[in-house]
CSV table of C-alpha atoms in Angstrom, one decimal:
chain,number,residue,atom,x,y,z
W,8,MET,CA,28.8,-12.4,-25.4
W,9,ALA,CA,27.0,-14.3,-23.0
W,10,GLY,CA,23.3,-15.8,-23.5
W,11,ARG,CA,20.6,-12.8,-22.6
W,12,ILE,CA,17.1,-13.2,-22.3
W,13,ALA,CA,14.1,-10.6,-22.2
W,14,MET,CA,10.6,-10.5,-21.7
W,15,ASP,CA,8.1,-7.8,-22.7
W,16,GLY,CA,10.9,-5.5,-23.2
W,17,GLU,CA,12.3,-6.2,-19.8
W,18,ARG,CA,16.4,-7.9,-19.3
W,19,LEU,CA,15.6,-11.1,-17.2
W,20,GLY,CA,18.3,-13.3,-15.2
W,21,GLU,CA,20.2,-16.0,-16.8
W,22,GLU,CA,18.1,-18.4,-15.0
W,23,ALA,CA,15.1,-17.7,-17.2
W,24,LEU,CA,17.5,-18.3,-20.2
W,25,LEU,CA,18.2,-21.9,-18.8
W,26,GLY,CA,14.5,-22.7,-18.6
W,27,MET,CA,14.0,-21.2,-22.0
W,28,GLU,CA,16.5,-23.6,-23.5
W,29,ALA,CA,15.1,-27.0,-21.2
W,30,ARG,CA,13.1,-28.0,-24.7
W,31,TYR,CA,14.4,-31.4,-24.8
W,32,GLY,CA,13.6,-33.7,-22.4
W,33,HIS,CA,10.6,-35.6,-20.0
W,34,PHE,CA,8.5,-34.8,-17.1
W,35,THR,CA,6.3,-36.3,-14.6
W,36,ALA,CA,3.6,-34.2,-13.1
W,37,MET,CA,2.0,-35.5,-9.5
W,38,GLN,CA,-0.1,-34.2,-6.7
W,39,VAL,CA,1.3,-33.7,-3.0
W,40,ALA,CA,-1.2,-34.1,-0.2
W,41,ALA,CA,0.1,-34.0,3.4
W,42,ARG,CA,3.4,-34.4,1.8
W,43,ARG,CA,2.7,-37.8,0.4
W,44,VAL,CA,2.4,-38.3,-3.1
W,45,ARG,CA,0.1,-41.4,-4.6
W,46,GLY,CA,2.4,-44.0,-6.7
W,47,LEU,CA,5.5,-41.8,-6.1
W,48,GLU,CA,8.1,-44.6,-6.9
W,49,LEU,CA,6.1,-45.1,-10.1
W,50,HIS,CA,6.9,-41.5,-11.3
W,51,VAL,CA,10.6,-42.0,-10.1
W,52,GLU,CA,10.3,-45.1,-12.4
W,53,ARG,CA,8.7,-43.1,-15.5
W,54,LEU,CA,11.9,-40.8,-15.1
W,55,GLU,CA,14.6,-43.4,-14.9
W,56,ARG,CA,13.1,-45.4,-18.1
W,57,ALA,CA,12.0,-41.9,-20.1
W,58,GLY,CA,15.7,-40.9,-19.0
W,59,ALA,CA,17.5,-44.2,-20.1
W,60,GLU,CA,15.7,-43.7,-23.6
W,61,LEU,CA,16.7,-39.9,-24.2
W,62,PHE,CA,19.6,-39.3,-22.6
W,63,GLY,CA,21.3,-43.1,-22.1
W,64,ALA,CA,20.4,-43.1,-18.4
W,65,GLY,CA,17.3,-42.0,-15.8
W,66,PRO,CA,18.2,-39.2,-13.2
W,67,ASP,CA,19.2,-40.0,-9.9
W,68,ARG,CA,16.3,-41.5,-7.3
W,69,SER,CA,18.2,-38.9,-4.5
W,70,VAL,CA,18.0,-36.2,-6.7
W,71,VAL,CA,14.3,-36.6,-8.1
W,72,LEU,CA,13.7,-36.5,-4.0
W,73,ASP,CA,15.5,-33.6,-3.5
W,74,SER,CA,14.3,-31.3,-6.2
W,75,ILE,CA,11.0,-32.2,-5.0
W,76,ARG,CA,11.4,-31.0,-1.7
W,77,ALA,CA,13.3,-28.1,-2.3
W,78,ALA,CA,10.3,-27.0,-4.9
W,79,LEU,CA,8.4,-27.5,-1.8
W,80,GLY,CA,9.9,-25.8,0.9
W,81,ASP,CA,7.3,-25.9,3.7
W,82,GLU,CA,4.3,-26.3,1.6
W,83,ARG,CA,2.4,-29.5,2.8
W,84,ASP,CA,0.1,-29.9,-0.5
W,85,ALA,CA,1.0,-28.9,-4.1
W,86,SER,CA,1.2,-29.3,-7.6
W,87,VAL,CA,4.4,-30.7,-9.2
W,88,ARG,CA,6.2,-31.6,-11.9
W,89,VAL,CA,9.6,-32.6,-12.1
W,90,TYR,CA,11.4,-32.6,-15.4
W,91,HIS,CA,14.3,-34.1,-16.7
W,92,VAL,CA,15.7,-32.2,-19.0
W,93,GLU,CA,18.6,-30.7,-21.6
W,94,VAL,CA,20.2,-27.7,-20.3
W,95,ALA,CA,23.8,-26.4,-21.5
W,96,GLY,CA,24.4,-29.4,-22.8
W,97,ARG,CA,23.6,-32.2,-20.2
W,98,PRO,CA,20.4,-33.5,-18.2
W,99,ARG,CA,19.5,-31.7,-15.5
W,100,VAL,CA,16.3,-32.2,-12.6
W,101,ILE,CA,14.3,-29.3,-12.7
W,102,ALA,CA,10.9,-29.5,-9.9
W,103,THR,CA,8.3,-26.8,-9.9
W,104,ALA,CA,5.6,-26.5,-7.5
W,105,ALA,CA,2.5,-24.9,-7.7
W,106,ALA,CA,-1.3,-24.9,-6.0
W,107,PRO,CA,-3.0,-28.4,-5.7
W,108,HIS,CA,-5.1,-29.3,-8.4
W,109,PRO,CA,-8.5,-30.9,-7.9
W,110,PRO,CA,-10.3,-33.5,-10.1
W,111,LEU,CA,-12.1,-31.3,-12.8
W,112,PRO,CA,-16.0,-31.2,-12.0
W,113,GLY,CA,-18.3,-34.2,-13.8
W,114,PRO,CA,-19.4,-35.6,-15.4
W,115,LEU,CA,-16.6,-34.3,-18.5
W,116,ARG,CA,-17.5,-33.6,-21.8
W,117,VAL,CA,-15.6,-34.6,-24.1
W,118,THR,CA,-14.5,-34.4,-28.4
W,119,PRO,CA,-12.5,-36.4,-30.4
W,120,VAL,CA,-9.5,-35.2,-32.2
W,121,VAL,CA,-7.8,-36.7,-34.9
W,122,TYR,CA,-3.9,-36.7,-33.9
W,123,GLN,CA,-1.3,-39.0,-32.6
W,124,ARG,CA,1.9,-38.0,-30.2
W,125,TYR,CA,5.0,-39.2,-31.9
W,126,LEU,CA,6.6,-40.9,-29.0
W,127,ALA,CA,3.5,-41.6,-27.0
W,128,HIS,CA,4.7,-43.4,-24.0
W,129,ILE,CA,6.5,-40.1,-23.3
W,130,LYS,CA,5.5,-37.5,-20.8
W,131,GLN,CA,7.2,-35.3,-23.3
W,132,ALA,CA,8.6,-31.9,-21.3
W,133,SER,CA,7.6,-29.5,-24.0
W,134,GLY,CA,5.0,-28.9,-27.1
W,135,PHE,CA,2.9,-27.2,-28.8
W,136,GLN,CA,-0.1,-29.6,-29.8
W,137,GLN,CA,-1.3,-31.0,-26.9
W,138,PRO,CA,-2.2,-27.3,-25.3
W,139,HIS,CA,-2.9,-26.1,-28.6
W,140,ILE,CA,-5.8,-29.3,-28.4
W,141,LEU,CA,-6.8,-28.4,-25.4
W,142,ARG,CA,-7.7,-24.7,-25.5
W,143,THR,CA,-9.8,-25.4,-28.6
W,144,VAL,CA,-11.7,-28.0,-27.3
W,145,THR,CA,-12.4,-25.8,-24.4
W,146,ARG,CA,-13.5,-22.9,-26.1
W,147,ALA,CA,-16.1,-25.5,-27.6
W,148,GLY,CA,-17.4,-26.2,-24.6
W,149,PHE,CA,-15.4,-29.6,-24.1
W,150,ASP,CA,-13.6,-30.5,-20.8
W,151,GLU,CA,-11.2,-32.7,-22.8
W,152,ALA,CA,-10.3,-34.4,-26.1
W,153,LEU,CA,-9.7,-37.7,-27.0
W,154,LEU,CA,-6.8,-38.3,-29.6
W,155,THR,CA,-7.7,-40.9,-32.4
W,156,THR,CA,-6.3,-42.0,-35.7
W,157,GLN,CA,-7.5,-40.7,-38.9
W,158,ASP,CA,-9.9,-43.9,-38.8
W,159,GLY,CA,-10.9,-43.2,-35.3
W,160,LEU,CA,-9.4,-45.4,-33.1
W,161,ILE,CA,-9.0,-43.6,-29.5
W,162,SER,CA,-5.5,-43.7,-27.9
W,163,GLU,CA,-5.7,-41.6,-24.7
W,164,GLY,CA,-6.6,-37.8,-23.5
W,165,ALA,CA,-4.7,-34.8,-24.4
W,166,ILE,CA,-3.8,-35.0,-20.9
W,167,THR,CA,-5.0,-38.0,-19.7
W,168,ASN,CA,-5.7,-41.4,-20.1
W,169,LEU,CA,-9.3,-43.3,-20.7
W,170,GLY,CA,-10.8,-46.2,-19.0
W,171,GLY,CA,-14.4,-47.8,-19.1
W,172,PHE,CA,-16.0,-50.5,-17.7
W,173,ALA,CA,-18.2,-52.7,-20.1
W,174,GLY,CA,-19.3,-56.0,-19.4
W,175,GLY,CA,-17.8,-56.6,-16.3
W,176,ARG,CA,-14.4,-55.6,-17.1
W,177,LEU,CA,-12.0,-52.9,-16.8
W,178,VAL,CA,-11.2,-51.6,-20.2
W,179,TRP,CA,-8.6,-49.5,-22.2
W,180,PRO,CA,-7.5,-48.8,-25.6
W,181,ASP,CA,-5.2,-51.1,-27.6
W,182,ALA,CA,-3.4,-48.1,-28.6
W,183,PRO,CA,-0.3,-46.0,-27.9
W,184,MET,CA,-0.3,-44.3,-25.1
W,185,LEU,CA,1.3,-42.7,-22.2
W,186,HIS,CA,0.8,-45.1,-19.6
W,187,GLY,CA,0.0,-43.3,-17.2
W,188,VAL,CA,0.9,-43.5,-13.0
W,189,THR,CA,-3.5,-43.4,-12.2
W,190,MET,CA,-3.6,-45.7,-14.8
W,191,ARG,CA,-1.0,-47.8,-13.4
W,192,LEU,CA,-2.5,-47.8,-9.7
W,193,LEU,CA,-6.3,-48.6,-11.5
W,194,GLU,CA,-4.6,-51.7,-12.8
W,195,ARG,CA,-4.2,-52.7,-9.4
W,196,MET,CA,-7.9,-53.2,-9.0
W,197,ASP,CA,-9.3,-56.5,-8.4
W,198,VAL,CA,-10.9,-57.1,-11.2
W,199,PRO,CA,-11.0,-58.2,-14.8
W,200,GLN,CA,-9.3,-56.0,-17.3
W,201,GLU,CA,-8.3,-55.7,-20.7
W,202,ARG,CA,-7.3,-53.6,-23.6
W,203,ARG,CA,-8.5,-53.6,-27.0
W,204,PRO,CA,-9.1,-51.3,-29.6
W,205,LEU,CA,-11.7,-48.1,-29.2
W,206,ARG,CA,-13.7,-45.8,-31.0
W,207,VAL,CA,-15.8,-43.4,-30.6
W,208,PRO,CA,-18.9,-45.4,-31.2
W,209,ASP,CA,-18.2,-48.4,-29.1
W,210,LEU,CA,-18.3,-46.0,-25.5
W,211,ALA,CA,-21.8,-45.6,-25.9
W,212,GLU,CA,-22.1,-49.3,-24.4
W,213,PHE,CA,-20.0,-48.9,-21.8
W,214,ASP,CA,-21.5,-48.8,-18.0
W,215,LEU,CA,-18.7,-46.1,-16.9
W,216,VAL,CA,-16.4,-44.3,-19.0
W,217,PHE,CA,-13.8,-42.2,-17.3
W,218,LEU,CA,-10.6,-40.1,-17.6
W,219,CYS,CA,-7.5,-40.1,-15.2
W,220,ASN,CA,-4.2,-38.3,-14.3
W,221,SER,CA,-2.6,-36.7,-11.7
W,222,TRP,CA,-5.8,-34.8,-11.0
W,223,GLY,CA,-7.8,-37.9,-10.1
W,224,VAL,CA,-10.1,-40.3,-11.7
W,225,MET,CA,-13.0,-37.9,-13.6
W,226,PRO,CA,-15.9,-39.5,-15.1
W,227,VAL,CA,-17.2,-39.2,-18.6
W,228,GLY,CA,-21.1,-38.0,-19.0
W,229,GLU,CA,-21.0,-37.2,-23.1
W,230,VAL,CA,-18.5,-37.8,-26.2
W,231,ASP,CA,-19.2,-35.7,-28.9
W,232,GLY,CA,-22.7,-35.1,-28.2
W,233,THR,CA,-23.8,-38.5,-27.2
W,234,LYS,CA,-25.1,-38.9,-23.3
W,235,LEU,CA,-23.1,-41.9,-21.6
W,236,ARG,CA,-23.9,-44.5,-19.2
W,237,ARG,CA,-22.8,-44.0,-15.8
W,238,GLU,CA,-23.4,-46.9,-13.2
W,239,ALA,CA,-23.4,-45.6,-10.2
W,240,ALA,CA,-22.3,-48.4,-8.0
W,241,LEU,CA,-19.3,-48.6,-10.9
W,242,GLU,CA,-18.8,-45.2,-10.3
W,243,GLU,CA,-18.4,-45.5,-6.3
W,244,ARG,CA,-16.2,-48.6,-6.3
W,245,LEU,CA,-13.5,-47.0,-8.8
W,246,LEU,CA,-13.2,-43.6,-7.1
W,247,ALA,CA,-13.4,-45.5,-3.8
W,248,PHE,CA,-10.4,-47.9,-4.9
W,249,TYR,CA,-8.8,-44.6,-6.3
W,250,GLU,CA,-9.1,-42.4,-2.7
W,251,GLY,CA,-7.7,-45.6,-0.5
W,252,VAL,CA,-4.6,-45.6,-2.7
W,253,ALA,CA,-2.2,-44.5,-0.1
W,254,GLY,CA,0.6,-42.0,-0.9
W,255,ASP,CA,4.1,-42.5,0.0
W,256,PRO,CA,5.9,-39.6,1.9
W,257,VAL,CA,8.2,-37.3,0.2
W,258,ASP,CA,10.3,-37.2,3.5
């Protein structure tokens, strides 16, 4: 018997079944603006490196770009995801395009949640835990969760990286995390930078705390009920640097 799939009592086509089977793998998410992507080559590199670890080889760059263009069609602006997942026994490249996703309006309210991702350095294609965490904290009135160890060591957000400025330095958590593309772009800022162990109480001593992902750079105003400082000059410099990063063409 051939594989079949139904949704809400109605039969669907085979392509839907293939999508349901594509659970093992990884992906990258990007914002396309005027058919350009900030850090496009970093996205391709992420797919290549994670593909080598999970499948023994990453996807071909030309297939990745062809898939992005096919998903975009004639659209110039979109939120795009490129998946490298196992379908019918072999890795395939699947790209999706949806409406552009702007940064969350800030300042953001965040709260810690004890959870550490398995293989945190890989952006995994499917999962239950992070969406559940995000739904739980947003129902409680927060914008994002900070994932921590049992003793409070911060690693990252549920769908973001965390960074901040303290003592004139750009500080990132020293913990297992996804080395996000936007984080990698911000690491190019001409400021002293370091990684060090961070816990929630440490953030109250920072001059600026922010979250970042493909949506952009988003200042944090409150963590677990504690108001945080937002030094205006630092925030302006950070946002200006990010906005000044030129996008790479997908065509």
